[in-house]
Coordinates of C-alpha atoms in Angstrom, one line a residue:
Chain R
M51 CA -18.3 -8.7 -23.2
L52 CA -17.1 -6.8 -20.1
S53 CA -19.9 -4.5 -19.2
L54 CA -19.2 -1.8 -16.6
Y55 CA -21.7 0.7 -15.3
I56 CA -20.5 2.1 -12.0
R57 CA -22.0 5.1 -10.2
K58 CA -20.7 6.2 -6.8
T59 CA -20.9 9.6 -5.3
F60 CA -18.5 10.9 -2.7
D61 CA -18.4 14.3 -1.0
A62 CA -16.0 15.9 -3.5
F63 CA -16.0 13.3 -6.3
A64 CA -18.4 11.4 -8.4
L65 CA -17.6 8.3 -10.4
D66 CA -20.0 7.7 -13.3
L67 CA -18.5 5.2 -15.6
H68 CA -20.0 3.4 -18.6
L69 CA -18.0 1.0 -20.6
D70 CA -18.8 -2.0 -22.8
A71 CA -15.5 -3.7 -23.9
S72 CA -14.6 -6.9 -25.5
T73 CA -13.2 -9.8 -23.5
E74 CA -10.0 -11.7 -24.3
K75 CA -8.3 -8.3 -25.0
I76 CA -6.2 -5.8 -23.1
I77 CA -8.5 -2.9 -22.2
V78 CA -6.6 0.1 -21.0
L79 CA -8.1 2.6 -18.6
F80 CA -6.1 5.8 -19.2
G81 CA -6.3 8.9 -17.1
A82 CA -4.4 11.2 -14.7
S83 CA -4.3 10.5 -11.0
G84 CA -7.5 11.5 -9.4
A85 CA -9.5 10.6 -12.5
G86 CA -11.2 7.6 -10.7
K87 CA -9.1 4.7 -11.9
S88 CA -8.4 3.1 -8.5
L89 CA -12.1 3.5 -7.5
T90 CA -13.1 1.7 -10.7
L91 CA -10.8 -1.2 -9.9
A92 CA -12.0 -1.3 -6.3
A93 CA -15.6 -1.6 -7.6
I94 CA -14.7 -4.4 -10.0
A95 CA -12.8 -6.3 -7.4
G96 CA -15.7 -6.0 -4.9
F97 CA -14.1 -3.7 -2.3
L98 CA -16.3 -0.8 -3.1
A99 CA -20.1 -1.1 -3.6
P100 CA -21.3 1.3 -6.2
D101 CA -24.5 3.3 -5.4
A102 CA -25.9 2.2 -8.7
G103 CA -24.9 0.2 -11.7
R104 CA -24.0 -3.2 -13.0
I105 CA -20.8 -5.1 -13.5
A106 CA -20.9 -8.2 -15.6
L107 CA -18.5 -10.4 -17.5
D108 CA -20.4 -12.1 -20.4
E109 CA -23.3 -13.8 -18.6
R110 CA -21.7 -13.7 -15.1
V111 CA -23.1 -10.8 -13.1
L112 CA -20.7 -9.6 -10.3
F113 CA -22.7 -6.6 -9.2
D114 CA -26.2 -5.4 -10.0
A115 CA -27.7 -2.7 -7.8
E116 CA -31.3 -3.2 -9.1
R117 CA -31.3 -7.0 -8.6
G118 CA -29.4 -6.7 -5.3
I119 CA -26.4 -8.8 -6.6
N120 CA -23.1 -8.1 -5.0
L121 CA -20.6 -11.0 -5.1
I122 CA -18.0 -11.0 -2.4
P123 CA -14.4 -10.7 -3.7
Q124 CA -13.7 -14.4 -3.1
A125 CA -16.5 -15.3 -5.6
R126 CA -15.5 -12.9 -8.4
R127 CA -12.5 -14.8 -9.8
I128 CA -10.7 -11.6 -10.5
G129 CA -6.9 -11.4 -10.6
M130 CA -5.1 -8.3 -9.5
V131 CA -1.5 -7.0 -9.9
R132 CA -0.8 -3.8 -8.1
Q133 CA 2.1 -1.3 -8.3
D134 CA 2.9 -1.6 -4.5
L135 CA 2.6 -4.3 -2.0
A136 CA 2.2 -6.9 -4.6
L137 CA 3.3 -9.9 -2.7
F138 CA 2.9 -11.5 0.7
P139 CA 6.2 -10.6 2.4
H140 CA 6.3 -13.6 4.6
L141 CA 5.9 -16.2 1.9
S142 CA 8.3 -17.5 -0.7
A143 CA 7.7 -16.8 -4.4
A144 CA 6.3 -20.3 -4.9
D145 CA 4.1 -20.0 -1.8
N146 CA 2.8 -16.7 -3.1
I147 CA 1.9 -18.3 -6.4
A148 CA 0.3 -21.3 -4.7
Y149 CA -1.7 -19.1 -2.3
G150 CA -5.0 -19.1 -4.2
L151 CA -4.6 -22.7 -5.5
R152 CA -6.7 -25.6 -4.3
G153 CA -6.2 -29.3 -4.6
T154 CA -3.6 -31.9 -3.7
R155 CA -0.1 -30.9 -2.8
A156 CA 1.4 -32.5 -5.8
A157 CA -1.0 -30.9 -8.2
K158 CA -0.3 -27.5 -6.6
E159 CA 3.4 -28.0 -6.9
K160 CA 3.1 -28.9 -10.6
R161 CA 1.0 -25.9 -11.3
V162 CA 3.4 -23.6 -9.5
R163 CA 6.3 -24.9 -11.6
E164 CA 4.3 -24.2 -14.7
L165 CA 3.5 -20.7 -13.6
L166 CA 7.1 -20.0 -12.6
A167 CA 8.1 -21.1 -16.1
L168 CA 5.4 -18.9 -17.7
V169 CA 7.0 -15.8 -16.1
H170 CA 10.6 -17.0 -16.6
L171 CA 11.4 -17.5 -12.9
E172 CA 12.0 -21.2 -12.9
N173 CA 14.8 -21.0 -10.3
F174 CA 13.4 -18.4 -8.1
G175 CA 10.6 -20.2 -6.4
A176 CA 12.3 -20.5 -3.0
R177 CA 13.1 -16.8 -2.7
K178 CA 11.3 -14.4 -0.5
P179 CA 9.9 -11.3 -2.1
S180 CA 12.6 -9.1 -0.4
E181 CA 15.2 -11.2 -2.2
L182 CA 13.7 -10.5 -5.7
S183 CA 14.2 -7.4 -7.9
G184 CA 11.2 -5.2 -8.5
G185 CA 10.7 -6.7 -11.9
Q186 CA 10.8 -10.2 -10.6
Q187 CA 8.4 -9.4 -7.9
Q188 CA 5.9 -8.2 -10.4
R189 CA 6.3 -11.4 -12.4
V190 CA 5.6 -13.4 -9.3
A191 CA 2.5 -11.2 -8.7
L192 CA 1.4 -11.9 -12.3
A193 CA 1.9 -15.6 -11.9
R194 CA -0.1 -15.6 -8.7
A195 CA -2.9 -13.7 -10.2
L196 CA -3.0 -16.0 -13.3
A197 CA -2.9 -19.1 -11.0
I198 CA -6.6 -18.9 -10.2
E199 CA -7.4 -18.6 -13.9
P200 CA -9.2 -15.3 -13.5
S201 CA -12.1 -14.3 -15.7
L202 CA -10.6 -10.9 -15.6
L203 CA -7.1 -9.7 -14.7
L204 CA -6.9 -6.2 -13.2
L205 CA -3.5 -4.5 -13.5
D206 CA -3.1 -1.3 -11.4
E207 CA -0.1 0.6 -12.9
P208 CA 1.9 -2.6 -12.2
F209 CA 5.1 -1.3 -13.8
S210 CA 5.1 2.3 -12.7
A211 CA 7.7 1.8 -9.9
L212 CA 10.1 -0.1 -12.1
D213 CA 13.1 1.3 -14.1
L214 CA 12.6 2.1 -17.8
A215 CA 14.4 -1.0 -19.2
T216 CA 12.5 -3.4 -16.9
R217 CA 9.2 -1.6 -17.7
I218 CA 9.7 -2.0 -21.4
E219 CA 10.6 -5.7 -21.1
L220 CA 7.6 -6.5 -18.9
R221 CA 5.2 -4.6 -21.1
R222 CA 6.3 -6.8 -24.0
E223 CA 6.1 -10.0 -22.0
L224 CA 2.6 -9.1 -20.8
K225 CA 1.4 -8.4 -24.3
E226 CA 2.8 -11.8 -25.5
L227 CA 1.3 -13.6 -22.5
Q228 CA -2.1 -12.1 -23.1
Q229 CA -2.0 -13.1 -26.8
R230 CA -1.1 -16.6 -25.8
L231 CA -3.5 -17.1 -22.9
K232 CA -6.3 -14.9 -24.2
T233 CA -7.0 -13.7 -20.6
S234 CA -9.2 -10.6 -20.4
M235 CA -7.1 -7.8 -19.0
F236 CA -8.1 -4.4 -17.6
F237 CA -4.9 -2.3 -17.4
V238 CA -4.9 1.0 -15.6
T239 CA -2.2 3.6 -16.3
H240 CA -1.4 7.3 -16.5
D241 CA 1.4 6.7 -19.0
L242 CA 0.2 7.5 -22.5
G243 CA 3.0 5.5 -24.2
E244 CA 2.2 2.5 -22.1
A245 CA -1.5 2.8 -22.9
A246 CA -0.9 3.1 -26.6
L247 CA 1.5 0.2 -26.6
L248 CA -0.6 -2.3 -24.7
A249 CA -4.2 -1.4 -25.5
D250 CA -6.4 -3.2 -27.9
E251 CA -9.0 -0.8 -26.8
M252 CA -8.5 2.2 -24.6
A253 CA -10.8 4.3 -22.4
V254 CA -9.9 7.9 -21.6
L255 CA -11.1 8.6 -18.0
D256 CA -11.5 12.1 -16.6
S257 CA -13.2 13.3 -13.4
G258 CA -14.9 9.9 -13.1
R259 CA -16.3 9.7 -16.6
V260 CA -15.2 7.9 -19.8
L261 CA -14.7 10.6 -22.4
Q262 CA -13.8 8.4 -25.3
F263 CA -13.5 4.7 -25.9
D264 CA -11.8 3.4 -29.0
T265 CA -8.5 1.9 -30.3
P266 CA -5.5 3.9 -29.2
N267 CA -4.7 4.9 -32.8
E268 CA -8.1 6.3 -33.3
I269 CA -8.0 8.3 -30.0
L270 CA -4.7 9.7 -30.8
R271 CA -5.7 10.6 -34.4
A272 CA -9.1 11.9 -33.6
P273 CA -9.8 12.9 -30.0
L274 CA -13.5 13.4 -29.4
N275 CA -13.2 16.8 -27.8
S276 CA -10.7 19.3 -26.6
R277 CA -10.4 17.7 -23.1
V278 CA -9.5 14.3 -24.6
A279 CA -7.1 16.1 -26.9
Q280 CA -5.5 17.7 -23.9
I281 CA -5.3 14.4 -22.0
V282 CA -3.7 12.5 -24.9
G283 CA -1.0 15.2 -25.3
V284 CA -2.2 17.4 -28.1
K285 CA -0.1 20.6 -27.5
N286 CA -1.9 23.0 -29.8
I287 CA -5.6 23.3 -29.1
L288 CA -6.8 26.5 -30.8
P289 CA -10.3 28.1 -30.8
A290 CA -11.6 28.3 -34.3
T291 CA -14.6 29.3 -36.4
I292 CA -15.9 27.4 -39.4
V293 CA -15.8 29.6 -42.5
N294 CA -17.1 26.9 -44.9
A295 CA -16.8 23.2 -45.4
N296 CA -13.1 23.5 -46.4
C297 CA -11.9 26.5 -44.5
V298 CA -11.6 27.5 -40.9
R299 CA -10.6 30.8 -39.2
I300 CA -8.1 30.5 -36.4
G301 CA -7.2 33.9 -34.8
E302 CA -6.4 36.2 -37.6
R303 CA -5.7 33.5 -40.2
E304 CA -7.9 31.4 -42.5
L305 CA -6.7 27.9 -43.1
D306 CA -7.7 25.1 -45.4
I307 CA -9.1 22.0 -43.8
A308 CA -10.2 18.5 -44.9
A309 CA -13.9 18.5 -45.5
T310 CA -15.9 19.0 -42.3
N311 CA -19.5 18.4 -41.2
F312 CA -19.5 21.4 -38.9
G313 CA -21.9 24.1 -40.1
R314 CA -20.8 27.5 -41.2
G315 CA -20.0 29.8 -38.2
A316 CA -19.7 27.0 -35.8
E317 CA -17.3 27.6 -32.8
V318 CA -14.9 24.7 -32.6
F319 CA -11.3 23.8 -31.5
A320 CA -8.6 22.9 -33.9
C321 CA -6.2 20.3 -32.5
I322 CA -2.8 20.2 -34.1
R323 CA -0.3 17.6 -32.8
A324 CA 3.0 19.3 -32.2
E325 CA 5.0 16.7 -34.1
R326 CA 2.9 17.0 -37.2
V327 CA 3.8 20.7 -38.0
L328 CA 6.0 20.7 -41.1
L329 CA 9.1 22.9 -41.4
V330 CA 9.5 23.9 -45.1
R331 CA 13.1 23.5 -46.3
R332 CA 14.3 26.5 -48.2
E333 CA 16.7 24.5 -50.4
G334 CA 14.0 21.8 -51.0
P335 CA 12.2 21.3 -54.3
A336 CA 9.9 24.2 -55.2
R337 CA 6.5 23.0 -54.3
V338 CA 3.3 24.7 -53.2
H339 CA 2.7 23.9 -49.6
P340 CA -0.8 24.4 -48.0
N341 CA -1.4 26.7 -45.1
T342 CA 2.0 28.2 -44.8
L343 CA 3.0 30.6 -42.1
E344 CA 6.3 32.5 -41.8
G345 CA 7.7 33.3 -38.5
T346 CA 10.4 32.9 -35.8
L347 CA 11.3 30.1 -33.4
L348 CA 11.3 31.8 -30.0
D349 CA 12.7 29.2 -27.6
E350 CA 13.1 25.5 -27.0
E351 CA 13.3 22.8 -24.4
S352 CA 14.6 19.3 -24.8
D353 CA 14.0 16.1 -22.8
G354 CA 17.0 14.4 -24.5
N355 CA 14.9 12.6 -27.2
D356 CA 12.7 15.4 -28.5
V357 CA 13.0 19.1 -28.8
M358 CA 9.9 21.3 -28.1
L359 CA 10.0 24.6 -30.0
K360 CA 7.8 27.7 -29.8
F361 CA 6.9 29.3 -33.1
R362 CA 5.5 32.8 -33.5
A363 CA 4.0 33.8 -36.8
D364 CA 4.7 37.1 -38.5
G365 CA 1.7 39.2 -39.5
A366 CA -1.6 37.3 -39.1
R367 CA -1.4 35.3 -35.9
L368 CA -3.2 32.2 -34.8
K369 CA -3.2 33.2 -31.1
P370 CA -3.0 37.0 -31.2
E371 CA -3.0 37.4 -27.4
A372 CA -0.3 34.8 -26.7
D373 CA 3.5 35.0 -26.9
F374 CA 3.6 32.3 -29.5
D375 CA 1.3 30.5 -31.9
L376 CA 2.3 26.9 -32.1
Q377 CA 4.4 24.3 -30.3
I378 CA 6.4 22.2 -32.7
D379 CA 8.0 18.9 -31.5
M380 CA 10.7 17.0 -33.4
P381 CA 13.4 14.4 -32.6
V382 CA 16.8 15.8 -31.6
Y383 CA 18.5 14.5 -34.7
V384 CA 16.1 16.4 -37.0
Y385 CA 16.7 19.5 -34.9
E386 CA 20.4 19.1 -35.5
R387 CA 20.1 18.2 -39.2
L388 CA 18.1 21.4 -39.8
H389 CA 20.6 23.5 -37.8
L390 CA 17.7 24.9 -35.8
A391 CA 20.0 26.2 -33.1
R392 CA 21.2 28.7 -35.7
E393 CA 18.4 29.1 -38.2
R394 CA 15.5 30.7 -36.4
R395 CA 13.5 32.1 -39.3
W396 CA 11.2 29.4 -40.9
T397 CA 8.2 28.9 -43.0
I398 CA 5.9 26.2 -41.6
S399 CA 3.1 24.3 -43.2
L400 CA 0.0 22.7 -41.8
K401 CA -1.5 20.0 -44.0
P402 CA -5.3 20.1 -44.0
N403 CA -5.6 16.7 -42.4
V404 CA -3.4 17.8 -39.5
L405 CA -6.1 20.1 -38.3
H406 CA -8.5 18.0 -36.3
L407 CA -11.6 19.8 -35.4
V408 CA -13.6 19.1 -32.2
P409 CA -16.6 20.7 -30.7
E410 CA -16.1 22.9 -27.6
Chain Z
M294 CA 34.6 -0.1 2.3
S295 CA 31.1 -1.2 1.6
V296 CA 28.6 0.7 -0.5
H297 CA 26.6 1.4 2.6
E298 CA 29.6 3.0 4.3
L299 CA 30.3 5.1 1.2
A300 CA 26.8 6.4 1.2
F301 CA 26.5 6.9 4.9
P302 CA 30.0 7.6 6.3
R303 CA 30.4 7.0 10.0
P304 CA 30.2 10.2 12.0
V305 CA 33.5 11.7 12.8
K306 CA 34.4 10.9 16.4
A307 CA 33.4 13.8 18.6
R308 CA 36.3 15.8 20.1
F309 CA 36.6 16.6 23.7
S310 CA 34.6 19.5 25.0
V311 CA 33.2 20.6 28.4
G312 CA 29.7 20.3 27.2
R313 CA 30.2 16.8 26.2
L314 CA 31.8 16.0 29.5
I315 CA 28.8 17.3 31.4
F316 CA 26.6 15.3 29.1
L317 CA 28.4 12.1 29.8
V318 CA 28.5 12.6 33.5
L319 CA 24.8 13.1 33.7
A320 CA 24.1 10.1 31.5
S321 CA 26.5 7.9 33.7
L322 CA 24.6 9.1 36.8
L323 CA 21.4 7.6 35.7
V324 CA 22.9 4.3 34.5
L325 CA 24.7 4.1 37.8
F326 CA 21.6 4.9 39.8
L327 CA 19.6 2.2 37.9
S328 CA 22.3 -0.5 38.1
L329 CA 23.7 0.0 41.6
P330 CA 20.7 -1.5 43.6
L331 CA 20.7 -4.5 41.2
V332 CA 24.4 -5.0 41.7
A333 CA 23.9 -4.8 45.5
L334 CA 21.2 -7.4 45.3
V335 CA 23.3 -9.8 43.3
V336 CA 26.4 -9.2 45.6
R337 CA 24.3 -10.0 48.7
A338 CA 22.7 -13.1 47.0
L339 CA 25.8 -14.6 45.6
P340 CA 27.2 -16.2 48.9
L341 CA 23.8 -17.8 49.6
G342 CA 23.7 -21.5 50.1
L343 CA 21.7 -23.8 47.9
D344 CA 19.1 -24.1 50.7
A345 CA 18.1 -20.4 50.2
W346 CA 17.5 -21.0 46.5
L347 CA 15.8 -24.4 47.0
A348 CA 13.8 -23.7 50.2
P349 CA 10.3 -25.2 49.9
A350 CA 8.6 -21.8 50.4
T351 CA 10.8 -20.3 47.7
L352 CA 10.0 -23.1 45.3
D353 CA 6.3 -22.9 46.1
A354 CA 6.3 -19.2 45.3
L355 CA 8.2 -19.7 42.1
Q356 CA 5.9 -22.5 40.9
L357 CA 2.8 -20.5 41.8
S358 CA 4.1 -17.4 40.0
L359 CA 5.0 -19.3 36.9
I360 CA 1.6 -20.9 36.7
T361 CA -0.5 -17.8 37.4
A362 CA 1.5 -15.5 35.2
S363 CA 1.3 -18.0 32.3
L364 CA -2.5 -18.4 32.8
A365 CA -3.0 -14.7 33.0
T366 CA -1.0 -14.3 29.8
L367 CA -3.1 -17.0 28.1
I368 CA -6.3 -15.2 29.1
A369 CA -4.9 -11.9 27.9
F370 CA -4.1 -13.5 24.5
G371 CA -7.6 -15.1 24.2
V372 CA -9.6 -12.0 25.0
G373 CA -7.0 -9.4 24.1
T374 CA -6.5 -10.4 20.5
P375 CA -10.1 -9.6 19.3
V376 CA -10.0 -6.4 21.3
A377 CA -6.7 -5.4 19.7
F378 CA -7.9 -6.3 16.3
L379 CA -11.1 -4.3 16.6
L380 CA -9.3 -1.3 18.0
A381 CA -6.7 -1.5 15.2
R382 CA -9.2 -2.0 12.3
E383 CA -12.8 -0.9 13.1
N384 CA -14.4 2.3 13.8
F385 CA -17.2 2.1 16.3
R386 CA -18.9 4.4 18.8
G387 CA -17.0 4.8 22.0
K388 CA -13.8 3.5 20.5
K389 CA -11.7 6.2 22.2
I390 CA -13.3 5.3 25.6
V391 CA -12.6 1.6 25.2
D392 CA -9.0 2.4 24.0
T393 CA -8.4 4.6 27.1
L394 CA -10.0 2.1 29.4
I395 CA -7.7 -0.6 28.2
D396 CA -4.7 1.6 29.0
L397 CA -5.9 2.7 32.4
P398 CA -4.5 -0.3 34.4
M399 CA -1.0 0.6 33.2
V400 CA -1.0 3.9 35.0
L401 CA -3.4 3.1 37.9
P402 CA -1.6 2.2 41.2
P403 CA -2.0 -1.6 41.6
A404 CA -3.5 -1.0 45.0
V405 CA -6.4 0.8 43.3
A406 CA -6.8 -2.1 41.0
G407 CA -6.8 -4.6 43.9
L408 CA -9.4 -2.5 45.7
A409 CA -11.5 -2.2 42.6
L410 CA -11.4 -6.0 42.1
L411 CA -12.5 -6.5 45.6
M412 CA -15.4 -4.1 45.1
A413 CA -16.5 -6.0 42.0
F414 CA -15.9 -9.6 42.9
G415 CA -15.5 -9.5 46.7
R416 CA -18.1 -11.1 49.0
R417 CA -19.9 -7.8 49.4
G418 CA -18.9 -6.6 45.9
L419 CA -21.1 -5.8 42.9
L420 CA -21.1 -9.4 41.6
G421 CA -20.3 -11.0 45.0
A422 CA -23.9 -12.1 45.7
T423 CA -24.3 -13.5 42.2
L424 CA -21.0 -15.4 42.4
S425 CA -21.9 -16.7 45.9
F426 CA -25.2 -18.0 44.5
F427 CA -23.3 -20.2 42.1
G428 CA -20.9 -21.2 44.9
I429 CA -18.0 -19.2 43.6
E430 CA -15.8 -17.4 46.1
L431 CA -13.0 -15.5 44.3
P432 CA -11.1 -13.4 46.8
F433 CA -8.1 -15.0 48.5
T434 CA -7.9 -17.9 46.0
T435 CA -5.4 -18.7 43.3
A436 CA -8.0 -17.7 40.7
A437 CA -8.0 -14.2 42.3
V438 CA -4.2 -14.1 41.8
I439 CA -4.8 -14.8 38.1
L440 CA -7.5 -12.2 37.8
A441 CA -5.4 -9.6 39.5
E442 CA -2.5 -10.3 37.2
T443 CA -4.7 -10.3 34.1
F444 CA -6.2 -7.0 35.1
V445 CA -2.9 -5.3 35.5
A446 CA -0.9 -7.0 32.7
A447 CA -3.3 -7.6 29.8
P448 CA -3.1 -4.0 28.6
F449 CA 0.5 -4.5 27.7
Y450 CA -0.5 -7.2 25.3
V451 CA -3.4 -5.3 23.8
R452 CA -1.3 -2.2 23.2
S453 CA 1.4 -4.2 21.4
A454 CA -1.1 -6.4 19.4
K455 CA -3.0 -3.3 18.3
A456 CA 0.2 -1.9 16.9
G457 CA 0.9 -5.2 15.2
F458 CA -2.5 -5.5 13.5
G459 CA -2.4 -1.8 12.6
A460 CA 0.9 -2.3 10.8
V461 CA -0.4 -5.0 8.5
D462 CA -1.5 -3.4 5.2
R463 CA -5.1 -4.0 4.4
K464 CA -4.2 -4.3 0.7
L465 CA -2.5 -7.6 1.5
E466 CA -5.7 -8.9 3.0
Q467 CA -7.7 -7.7 0.1
M468 CA -5.3 -9.5 -2.2
S469 CA -5.8 -12.7 -0.2
E470 CA -9.6 -12.4 -0.5
L471 CA -9.4 -11.8 -4.3
L472 CA -7.4 -15.0 -4.5
G473 CA -10.5 -16.7 -3.1
V474 CA -9.5 -17.1 0.6
S475 CA -12.1 -16.4 3.2
S476 CA -11.8 -13.5 5.7
F477 CA -11.1 -15.9 8.6
R478 CA -8.4 -17.9 6.7
T479 CA -7.0 -14.6 5.5
F480 CA -6.6 -13.6 9.1
L481 CA -4.8 -16.8 9.9
R482 CA -2.6 -16.9 6.8
V483 CA -1.7 -13.2 6.3
T484 CA -2.7 -11.0 9.2
L485 CA -1.6 -13.1 12.1
P486 CA 1.9 -14.1 10.7
L487 CA 2.6 -10.5 9.8
A488 CA 1.6 -9.2 13.2
A489 CA 3.3 -12.1 15.0
P490 CA 6.4 -10.4 16.1
L491 CA 4.5 -7.6 17.9
L492 CA 1.9 -10.1 19.3
F493 CA 4.8 -12.2 20.7
G494 CA 6.6 -9.2 22.1
G495 CA 3.3 -8.1 23.8
L496 CA 2.9 -11.6 25.3
L497 CA 6.4 -11.5 26.8
M498 CA 5.8 -8.1 28.3
T499 CA 2.5 -9.3 29.7
W500 CA 4.1 -12.3 31.2
A501 CA 6.9 -10.3 32.8
R502 CA 4.4 -7.8 34.2
A503 CA 2.2 -10.5 35.6
L504 CA 5.2 -12.2 37.2
G505 CA 6.1 -9.0 39.0
E506 CA 2.5 -8.1 40.1
F507 CA 2.3 -7.2 43.8
G508 CA -0.2 -4.6 44.9
A509 CA -3.4 -5.8 43.2
T510 CA -2.6 -9.4 44.2
I511 CA -2.0 -8.8 47.9
M512 CA -5.2 -6.7 48.2
F513 CA -7.5 -9.0 46.2
A514 CA -5.9 -12.4 46.8
G515 CA -4.2 -12.0 50.1
N516 CA -0.8 -13.4 51.0
F517 CA -1.2 -17.2 51.6
P518 CA 1.8 -19.4 51.0
G519 CA 1.2 -22.1 48.4
R520 CA -2.2 -20.6 47.4
T521 CA -1.7 -16.9 46.6
Q522 CA 1.8 -16.1 47.7
T523 CA 3.6 -15.4 44.4
M524 CA 7.3 -14.4 44.3
P525 CA 6.8 -10.6 44.9
L526 CA 4.6 -11.4 47.9
A527 CA 7.1 -14.0 49.2
I528 CA 9.9 -11.3 48.9
Y529 CA 7.7 -9.0 50.9
S530 CA 7.1 -11.6 53.7
G531 CA 10.7 -12.7 53.5
L532 CA 11.9 -9.2 54.6
E533 CA 10.7 -10.1 58.1
T534 CA 11.0 -13.8 58.3
N535 CA 13.6 -15.1 55.8
L536 CA 15.8 -12.5 54.1
D537 CA 17.9 -15.1 52.3
S538 CA 14.9 -16.6 50.5
A539 CA 13.7 -13.1 49.6
L540 CA 17.1 -12.3 48.1
A541 CA 17.1 -15.4 46.0
L542 CA 13.6 -14.7 44.6
A543 CA 14.5 -11.1 43.9
V544 CA 17.6 -12.1 41.9
F545 CA 15.6 -14.6 40.0
L546 CA 13.0 -11.9 39.1
V547 CA 15.7 -9.5 38.1
I548 CA 17.3 -12.0 35.8
V549 CA 14.0 -13.2 34.2
S550 CA 12.8 -9.6 33.7
F551 CA 16.0 -8.5 32.1
G552 CA 16.0 -11.5 29.9
I553 CA 12.5 -10.9 28.7
L554 CA 13.0 -7.2 28.0
F555 CA 16.1 -8.1 26.1
A556 CA 14.2 -10.8 24.1
V557 CA 11.4 -8.4 23.3
R558 CA 14.0 -6.1 21.7
A559 CA 15.3 -9.0 19.7
V560 CA 11.9 -10.1 18.3
S561 CA 10.5 -6.7 17.7
P562 CA 10.9 -5.9 14.0
K563 CA 12.3 -2.6 12.9
G564 CA 9.8 -2.5 10.1
I565 CA 7.1 -5.1 10.2
T566 CA 8.2 -7.2 7.3
L567 CA 9.3 -10.7 8.1
G568 CA 12.0 -12.6 6.2

């Protein structure tokens, strides 16, 4: 069990982090910059003493304010891979990896060879960091951190500065490596895709606090509140009032929902993921769709993969004061198949289980 | 054409213009003004016979200068390194004052430095009685030469070393500590090697400055051949007694100083990264 309780107050920021996570897993700490991710890592590594709290790995206590325990970084056995300044610039790749190793020269050399092989850099040991690509540098940094057999490996946005292809490759390799070695990893990122891909368990951090801790699937499916929904990329977060256990009022419309435990009259938010709004095909089989709205597609943006559309309902609106009611995302090929550039009048459908209700 | 040249094409050669002509004339004037005296010195010294270069007084002054300048540099390294490190890394009360104090000898007239040293370590100086009690007489000894040179030249090392330590990223040191290496060994294995080019450059500058020290030395240590008469002092005396020997020493100083300044440029990194 990785047990983190870190409290540290600054002039303009307070970190108050509680987390109990499993070991031998990849735990992702996800949050925007300024959420307190780097401070958390600094506290775990021993470069920042919390005002209060306790940091422990299974039975090993690294920090405990009450008992006056604060191990120096050297005694923590924590590995670290950073985004920038990963390696010692004056040492070769092999010497970087050997840096934290103890023992005879022969034993060190053998271990360095193993580690170079582990990160697929068998023939690069003699190179200086400046002679390696960004991806290779991060592999050396990973090997160096693993060399001391850390009880916990901290990864501070290690792939953020790399190009997309290298990033994807290294994520996969890291995941494989973790499954093979069973090293406990604590991975910090502001990239939701990366978080979802790597995490066995994921903590959503905001303003120094963990808002939700769960598997990535569960967080994406059911964010705990509107702030988490916002952070994990839910585009439609609409104020709503519970009418009864199976019905909610959003703006001027009443919509069917999956059974809820919220009481009648409760003020909540309805979270609707933009990619789960269904466009009803006119020529499709005649079928009764739940929660249909007729309306117009106002405008659109595309990032090359997906198209983001704005939909405005006729008559009863979901957001009467706004220009549009819902954002709808879909892959470009679907956009083209449905001739959306031409066809602007649509009926949409919101399945009851697409409406996820959260308290204020 | 290389990729670099494609990305950064060479500037088009400037065309002739009156403004440019004035600019070049002014620039040439300064270069000329700086080089003419040196050329004159060399022209006068070239015909000198071997005896001017190898006169015992000349060689004595040369030997004394090399020894004292090297010892002064060694002292500057020993006590200057911790000062530079503290100034680069730590915040403490009075840091700005210490920082300014370290720079002061660089702008102070050396005569003031010599006088100040006399007032501190002279027979009737602040510490004079204490030193006498232990049987130590500093003024007018070789030790006084070394002290005067250290006083004047050490700031050059501290300045450069401070910049060197300041440029080493603390994250690298933190990484070393996380890998289980003690703070002191981290200093030896990471900080020092990465700061080395600027430390070395600072040592060269200090040595060159110590070699040329005149004012503080003559006031605090006097001008005694074989004991305190370093090269600059020998040149000064030679003006009246032995101009040939003075010329030989002067040329030697010019060549050594030029070589050192040139070397400092060569070792100073553009960034700080090595390799």
